[in-house]
Short mmCIF file of N, CA and C in Angstrom, two decimals:
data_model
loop_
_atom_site.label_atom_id
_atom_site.label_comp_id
_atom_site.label_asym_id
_atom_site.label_seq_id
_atom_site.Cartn_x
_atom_site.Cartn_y
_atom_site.Cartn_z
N UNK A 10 238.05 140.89 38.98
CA UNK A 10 237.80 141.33 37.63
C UNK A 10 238.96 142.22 37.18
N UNK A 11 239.58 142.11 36.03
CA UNK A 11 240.86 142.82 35.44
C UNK A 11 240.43 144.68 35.43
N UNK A 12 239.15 144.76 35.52
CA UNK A 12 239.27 146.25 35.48
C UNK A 12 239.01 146.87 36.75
N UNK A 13 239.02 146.02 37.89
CA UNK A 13 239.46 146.79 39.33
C UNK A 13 240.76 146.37 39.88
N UNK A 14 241.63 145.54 38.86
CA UNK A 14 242.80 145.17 39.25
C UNK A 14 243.90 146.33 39.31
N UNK A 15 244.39 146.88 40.19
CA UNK A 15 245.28 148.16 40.29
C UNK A 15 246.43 147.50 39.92
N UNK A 16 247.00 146.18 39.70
CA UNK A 16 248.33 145.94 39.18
C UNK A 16 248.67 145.79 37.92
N UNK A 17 248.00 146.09 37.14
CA UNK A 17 247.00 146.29 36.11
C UNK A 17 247.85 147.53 35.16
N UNK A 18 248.32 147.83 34.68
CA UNK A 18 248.50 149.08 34.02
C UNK A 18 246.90 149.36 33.15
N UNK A 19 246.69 150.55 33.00
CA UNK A 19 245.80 150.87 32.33
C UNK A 19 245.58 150.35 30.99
N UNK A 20 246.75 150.69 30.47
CA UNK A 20 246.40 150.17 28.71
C UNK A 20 246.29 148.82 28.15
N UNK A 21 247.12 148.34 29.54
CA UNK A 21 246.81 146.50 29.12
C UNK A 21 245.49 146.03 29.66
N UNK A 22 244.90 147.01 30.86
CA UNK A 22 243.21 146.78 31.08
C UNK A 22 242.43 146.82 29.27
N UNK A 23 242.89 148.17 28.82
CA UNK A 23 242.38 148.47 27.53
C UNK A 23 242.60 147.32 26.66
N UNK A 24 244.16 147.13 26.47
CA UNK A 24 243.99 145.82 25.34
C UNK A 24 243.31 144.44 25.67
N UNK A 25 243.29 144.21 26.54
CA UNK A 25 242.63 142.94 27.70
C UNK A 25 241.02 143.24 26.89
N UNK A 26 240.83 144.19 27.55
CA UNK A 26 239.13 144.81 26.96
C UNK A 26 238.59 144.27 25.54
N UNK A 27 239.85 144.53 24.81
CA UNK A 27 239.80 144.61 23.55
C UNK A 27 239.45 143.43 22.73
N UNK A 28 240.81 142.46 23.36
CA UNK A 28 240.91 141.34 22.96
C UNK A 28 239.56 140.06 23.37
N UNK A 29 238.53 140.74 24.43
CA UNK A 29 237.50 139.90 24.60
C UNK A 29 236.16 140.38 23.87
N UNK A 30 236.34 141.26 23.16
CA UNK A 30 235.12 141.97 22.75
C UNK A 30 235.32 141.22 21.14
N UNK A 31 233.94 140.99 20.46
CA UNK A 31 234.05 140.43 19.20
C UNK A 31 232.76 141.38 18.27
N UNK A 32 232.70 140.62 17.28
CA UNK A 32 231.51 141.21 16.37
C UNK A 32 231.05 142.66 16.80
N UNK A 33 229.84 142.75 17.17
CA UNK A 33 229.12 144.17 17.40
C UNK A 33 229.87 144.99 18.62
N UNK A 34 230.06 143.84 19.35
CA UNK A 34 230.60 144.14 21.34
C UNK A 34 232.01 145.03 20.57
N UNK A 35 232.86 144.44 19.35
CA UNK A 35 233.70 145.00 19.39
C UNK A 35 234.06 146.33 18.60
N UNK A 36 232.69 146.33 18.05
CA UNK A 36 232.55 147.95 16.90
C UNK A 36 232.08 148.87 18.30
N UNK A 37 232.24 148.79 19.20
CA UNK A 37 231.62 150.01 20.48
C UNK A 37 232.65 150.27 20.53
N UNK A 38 234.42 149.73 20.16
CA UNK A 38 235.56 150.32 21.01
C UNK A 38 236.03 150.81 19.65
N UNK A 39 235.91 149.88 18.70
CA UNK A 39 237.41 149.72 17.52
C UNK A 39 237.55 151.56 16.88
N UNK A 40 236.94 152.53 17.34
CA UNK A 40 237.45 153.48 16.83
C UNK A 40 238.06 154.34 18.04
N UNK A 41 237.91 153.87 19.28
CA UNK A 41 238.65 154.51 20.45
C UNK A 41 240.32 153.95 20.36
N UNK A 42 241.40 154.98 20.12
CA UNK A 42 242.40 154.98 20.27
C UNK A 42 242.69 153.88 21.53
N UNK A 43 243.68 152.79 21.36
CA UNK A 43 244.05 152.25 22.58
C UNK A 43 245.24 153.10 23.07
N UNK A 44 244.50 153.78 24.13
CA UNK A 44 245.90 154.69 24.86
C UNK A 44 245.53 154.30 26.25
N UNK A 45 246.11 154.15 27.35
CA UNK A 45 245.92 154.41 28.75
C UNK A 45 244.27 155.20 29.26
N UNK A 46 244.26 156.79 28.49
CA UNK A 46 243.68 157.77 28.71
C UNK A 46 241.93 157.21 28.10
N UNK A 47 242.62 156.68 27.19
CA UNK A 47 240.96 156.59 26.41
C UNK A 47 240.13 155.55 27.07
N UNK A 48 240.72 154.14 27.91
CA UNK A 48 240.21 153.23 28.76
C UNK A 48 239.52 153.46 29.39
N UNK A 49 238.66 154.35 30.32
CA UNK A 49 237.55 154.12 31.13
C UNK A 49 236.86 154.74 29.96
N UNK A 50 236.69 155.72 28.84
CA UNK A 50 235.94 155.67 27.69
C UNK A 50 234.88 154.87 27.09
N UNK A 51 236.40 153.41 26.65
CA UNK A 51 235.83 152.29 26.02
C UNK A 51 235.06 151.66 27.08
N UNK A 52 235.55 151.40 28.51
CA UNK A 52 234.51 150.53 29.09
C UNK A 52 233.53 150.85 29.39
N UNK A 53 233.37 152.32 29.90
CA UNK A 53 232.05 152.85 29.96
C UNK A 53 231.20 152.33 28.42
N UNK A 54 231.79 153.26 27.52
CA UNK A 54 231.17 152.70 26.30
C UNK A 54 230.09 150.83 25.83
N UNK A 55 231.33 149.97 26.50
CA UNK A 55 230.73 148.79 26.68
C UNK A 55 229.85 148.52 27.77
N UNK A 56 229.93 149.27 28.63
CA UNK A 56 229.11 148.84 29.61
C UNK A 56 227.65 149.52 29.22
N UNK A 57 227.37 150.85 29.42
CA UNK A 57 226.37 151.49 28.47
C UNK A 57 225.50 150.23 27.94
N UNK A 58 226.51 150.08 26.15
CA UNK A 58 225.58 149.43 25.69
C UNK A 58 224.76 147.90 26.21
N UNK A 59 225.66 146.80 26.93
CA UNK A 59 225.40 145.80 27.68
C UNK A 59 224.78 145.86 28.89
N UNK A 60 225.01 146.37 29.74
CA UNK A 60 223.88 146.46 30.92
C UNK A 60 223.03 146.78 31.30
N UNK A 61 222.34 146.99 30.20
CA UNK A 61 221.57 147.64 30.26
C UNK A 61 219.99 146.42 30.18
N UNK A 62 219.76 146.81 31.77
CA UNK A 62 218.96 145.56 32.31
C UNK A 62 218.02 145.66 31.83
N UNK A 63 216.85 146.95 31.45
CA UNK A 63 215.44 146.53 31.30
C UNK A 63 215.57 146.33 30.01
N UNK A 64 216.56 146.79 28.68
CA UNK A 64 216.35 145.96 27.90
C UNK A 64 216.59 144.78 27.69
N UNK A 65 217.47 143.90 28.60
CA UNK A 65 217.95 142.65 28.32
C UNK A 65 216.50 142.62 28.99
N UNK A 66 215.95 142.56 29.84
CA UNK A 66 214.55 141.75 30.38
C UNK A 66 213.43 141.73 28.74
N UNK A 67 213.38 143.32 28.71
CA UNK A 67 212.64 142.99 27.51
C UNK A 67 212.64 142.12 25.84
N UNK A 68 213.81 142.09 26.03
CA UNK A 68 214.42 141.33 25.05
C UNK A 68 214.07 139.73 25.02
N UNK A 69 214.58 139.39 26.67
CA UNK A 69 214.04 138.14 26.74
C UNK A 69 212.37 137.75 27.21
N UNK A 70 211.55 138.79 27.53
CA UNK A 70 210.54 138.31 27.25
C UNK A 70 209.82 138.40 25.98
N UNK A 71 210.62 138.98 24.77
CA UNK A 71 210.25 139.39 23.47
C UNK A 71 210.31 137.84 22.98
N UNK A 72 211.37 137.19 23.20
CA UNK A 72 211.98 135.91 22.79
C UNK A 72 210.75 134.80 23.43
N UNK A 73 209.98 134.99 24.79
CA UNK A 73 209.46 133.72 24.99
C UNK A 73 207.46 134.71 24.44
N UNK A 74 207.50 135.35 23.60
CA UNK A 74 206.37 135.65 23.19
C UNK A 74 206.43 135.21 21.59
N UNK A 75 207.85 135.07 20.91
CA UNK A 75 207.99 134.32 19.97
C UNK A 75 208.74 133.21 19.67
N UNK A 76 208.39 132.60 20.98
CA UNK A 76 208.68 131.09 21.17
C UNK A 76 208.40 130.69 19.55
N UNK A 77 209.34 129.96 18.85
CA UNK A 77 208.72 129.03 17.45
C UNK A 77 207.70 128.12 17.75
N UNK A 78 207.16 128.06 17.16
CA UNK A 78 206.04 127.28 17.02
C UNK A 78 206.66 125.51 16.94
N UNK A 79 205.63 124.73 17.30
CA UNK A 79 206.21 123.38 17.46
C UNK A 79 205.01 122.76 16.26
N UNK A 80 205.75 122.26 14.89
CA UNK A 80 204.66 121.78 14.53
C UNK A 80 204.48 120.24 14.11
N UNK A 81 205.15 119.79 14.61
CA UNK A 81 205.30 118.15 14.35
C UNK A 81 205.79 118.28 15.85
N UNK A 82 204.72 117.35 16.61
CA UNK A 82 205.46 116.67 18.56
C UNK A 82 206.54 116.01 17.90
N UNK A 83 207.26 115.86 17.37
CA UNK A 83 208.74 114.73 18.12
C UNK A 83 209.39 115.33 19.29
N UNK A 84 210.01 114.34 19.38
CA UNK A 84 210.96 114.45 21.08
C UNK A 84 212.16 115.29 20.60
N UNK A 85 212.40 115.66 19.58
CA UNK A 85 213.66 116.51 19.53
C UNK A 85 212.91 118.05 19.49
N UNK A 86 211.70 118.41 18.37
CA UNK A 86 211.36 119.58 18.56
C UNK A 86 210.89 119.79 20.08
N UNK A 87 210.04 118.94 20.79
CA UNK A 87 209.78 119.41 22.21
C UNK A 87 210.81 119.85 23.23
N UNK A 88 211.90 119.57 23.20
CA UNK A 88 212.98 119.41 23.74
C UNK A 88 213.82 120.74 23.61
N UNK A 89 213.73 121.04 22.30
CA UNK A 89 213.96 122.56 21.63
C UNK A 89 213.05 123.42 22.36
N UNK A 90 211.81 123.16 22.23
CA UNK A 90 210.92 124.35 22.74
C UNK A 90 211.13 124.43 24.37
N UNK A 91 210.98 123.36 24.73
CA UNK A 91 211.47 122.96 26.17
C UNK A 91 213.08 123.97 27.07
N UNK A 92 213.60 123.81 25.92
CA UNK A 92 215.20 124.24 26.36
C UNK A 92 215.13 126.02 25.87
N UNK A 93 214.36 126.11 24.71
CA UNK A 93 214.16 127.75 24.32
C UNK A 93 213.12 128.48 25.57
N UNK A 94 211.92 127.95 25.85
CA UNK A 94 211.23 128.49 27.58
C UNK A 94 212.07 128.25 28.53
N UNK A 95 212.73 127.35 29.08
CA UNK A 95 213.91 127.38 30.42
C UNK A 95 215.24 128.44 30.20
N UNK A 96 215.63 128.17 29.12
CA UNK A 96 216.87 129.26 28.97
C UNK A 96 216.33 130.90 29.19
N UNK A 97 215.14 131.05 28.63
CA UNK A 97 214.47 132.65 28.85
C UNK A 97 213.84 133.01 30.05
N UNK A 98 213.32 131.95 30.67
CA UNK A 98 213.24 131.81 32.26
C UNK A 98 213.88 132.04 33.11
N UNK A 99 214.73 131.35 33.11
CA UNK A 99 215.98 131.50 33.74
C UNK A 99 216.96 132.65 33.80
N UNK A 100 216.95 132.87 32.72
CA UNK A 100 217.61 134.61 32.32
C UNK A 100 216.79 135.53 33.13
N UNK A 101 215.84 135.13 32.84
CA UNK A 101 215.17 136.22 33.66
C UNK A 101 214.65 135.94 35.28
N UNK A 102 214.82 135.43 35.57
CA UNK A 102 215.03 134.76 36.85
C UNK A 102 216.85 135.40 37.74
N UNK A 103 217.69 135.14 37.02
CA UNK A 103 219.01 135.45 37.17
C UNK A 103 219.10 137.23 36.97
N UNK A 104 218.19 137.92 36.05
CA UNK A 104 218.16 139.37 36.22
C UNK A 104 217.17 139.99 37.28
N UNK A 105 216.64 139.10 38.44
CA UNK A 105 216.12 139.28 39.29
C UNK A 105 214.92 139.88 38.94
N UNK A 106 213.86 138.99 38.08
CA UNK A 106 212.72 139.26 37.48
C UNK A 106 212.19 138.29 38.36
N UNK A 107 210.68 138.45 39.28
CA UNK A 107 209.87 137.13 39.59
C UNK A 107 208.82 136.68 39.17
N UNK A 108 209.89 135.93 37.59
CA UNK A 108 209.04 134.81 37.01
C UNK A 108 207.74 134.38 37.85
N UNK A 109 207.91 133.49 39.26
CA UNK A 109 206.99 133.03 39.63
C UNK A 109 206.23 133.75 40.01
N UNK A 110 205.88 135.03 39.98
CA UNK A 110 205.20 136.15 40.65
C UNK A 110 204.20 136.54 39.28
N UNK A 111 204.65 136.56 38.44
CA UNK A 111 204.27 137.15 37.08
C UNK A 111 202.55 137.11 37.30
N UNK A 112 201.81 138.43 36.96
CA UNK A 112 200.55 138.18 36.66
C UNK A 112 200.44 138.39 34.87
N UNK A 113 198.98 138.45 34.34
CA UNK A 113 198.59 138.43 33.51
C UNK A 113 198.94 139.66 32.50
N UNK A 114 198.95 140.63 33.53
CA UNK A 114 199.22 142.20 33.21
C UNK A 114 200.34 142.83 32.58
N UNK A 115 201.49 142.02 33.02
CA UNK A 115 202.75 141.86 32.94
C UNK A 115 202.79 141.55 30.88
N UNK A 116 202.09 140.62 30.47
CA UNK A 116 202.35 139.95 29.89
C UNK A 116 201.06 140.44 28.34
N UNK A 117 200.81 141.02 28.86
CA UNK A 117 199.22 141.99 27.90
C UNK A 117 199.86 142.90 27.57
N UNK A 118 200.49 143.67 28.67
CA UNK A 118 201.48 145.07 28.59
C UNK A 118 202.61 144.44 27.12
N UNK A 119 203.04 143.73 26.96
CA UNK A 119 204.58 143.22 25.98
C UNK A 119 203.52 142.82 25.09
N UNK A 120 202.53 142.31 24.60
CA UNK A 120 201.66 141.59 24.02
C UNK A 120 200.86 143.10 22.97
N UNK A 121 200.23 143.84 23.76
CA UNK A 121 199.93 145.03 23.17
C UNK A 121 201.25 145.63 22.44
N UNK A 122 202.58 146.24 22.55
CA UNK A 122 203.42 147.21 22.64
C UNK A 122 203.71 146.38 20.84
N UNK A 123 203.56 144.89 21.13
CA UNK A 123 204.04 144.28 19.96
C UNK A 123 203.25 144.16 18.81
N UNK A 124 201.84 144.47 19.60
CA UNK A 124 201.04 144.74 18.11
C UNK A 124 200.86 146.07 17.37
N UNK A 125 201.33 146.83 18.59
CA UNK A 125 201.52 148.79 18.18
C UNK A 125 202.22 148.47 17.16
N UNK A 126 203.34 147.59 17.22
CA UNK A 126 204.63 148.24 16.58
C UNK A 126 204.13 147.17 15.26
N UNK A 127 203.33 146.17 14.87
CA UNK A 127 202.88 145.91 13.84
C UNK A 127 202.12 146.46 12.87
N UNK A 128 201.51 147.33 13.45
CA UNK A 128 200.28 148.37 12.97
C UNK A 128 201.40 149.21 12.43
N UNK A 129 202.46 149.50 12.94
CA UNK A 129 203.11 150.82 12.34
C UNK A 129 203.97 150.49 11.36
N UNK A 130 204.71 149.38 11.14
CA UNK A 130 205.33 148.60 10.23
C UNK A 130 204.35 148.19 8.85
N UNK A 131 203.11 148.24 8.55
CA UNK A 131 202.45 148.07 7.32
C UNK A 131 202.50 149.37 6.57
#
């Protein structure tokens, strides 16, 4: 990875950084000076906001609780819904969540939190 690379000068770690970060990923740096000094700053900065595992978990089980609705069976919408549950599965499978373990509880807990936050939104 370029940011444990010691042959690396610092500031080209920074512009390297820079140049892969886009849209939102890239409003976390664009007001940090690119200097040498300010580089573990920005990456901390990016890392912070991105790794942050239990919200990516929650996020993606937010996503398979509002799976879209399928309302005409054709083989292309099933296929959609099909590929939108495996992709969020899988994610969470890969963040070392066990999907196959999952009880009921799990899933009441995200189910409740989402109707709190409906009640408070009227």
């Amino acid at each position: 990875m370029f940011h444990e690379n010691e042959k690396v000068r610092t500031v080209q770690k920074f512009q390297y950084l820079n140049s892969c970060l886009v849209e939102s990923a890239a409003d976390v740096v664009k007001t940090i000076p690119t200097t040498a000094e300010n580089y573990m700053q920005a990456y901390e900065a990016v890392v912070s906001r991105y790794e942050n595992n239990t919200l990516i978990v929650q996020s993606h089980i937010r996503y398979l609780f509002d799976t879209p609705k399928v309302e005409k069976a054709s083989a292309l919408n099933l296929r959609q819904l099909y590929h939108h549950v495996t992709f969020h599965v899988r994610s969470l499978k890969a963040l070392g969540q066990p999907t196959e373990h999952w009880d009921s509880s799990r899933m009441i807990s995200h189910s409740s939190m989402q109707q709190v936050r409906q009640c408070h939104s009227r």
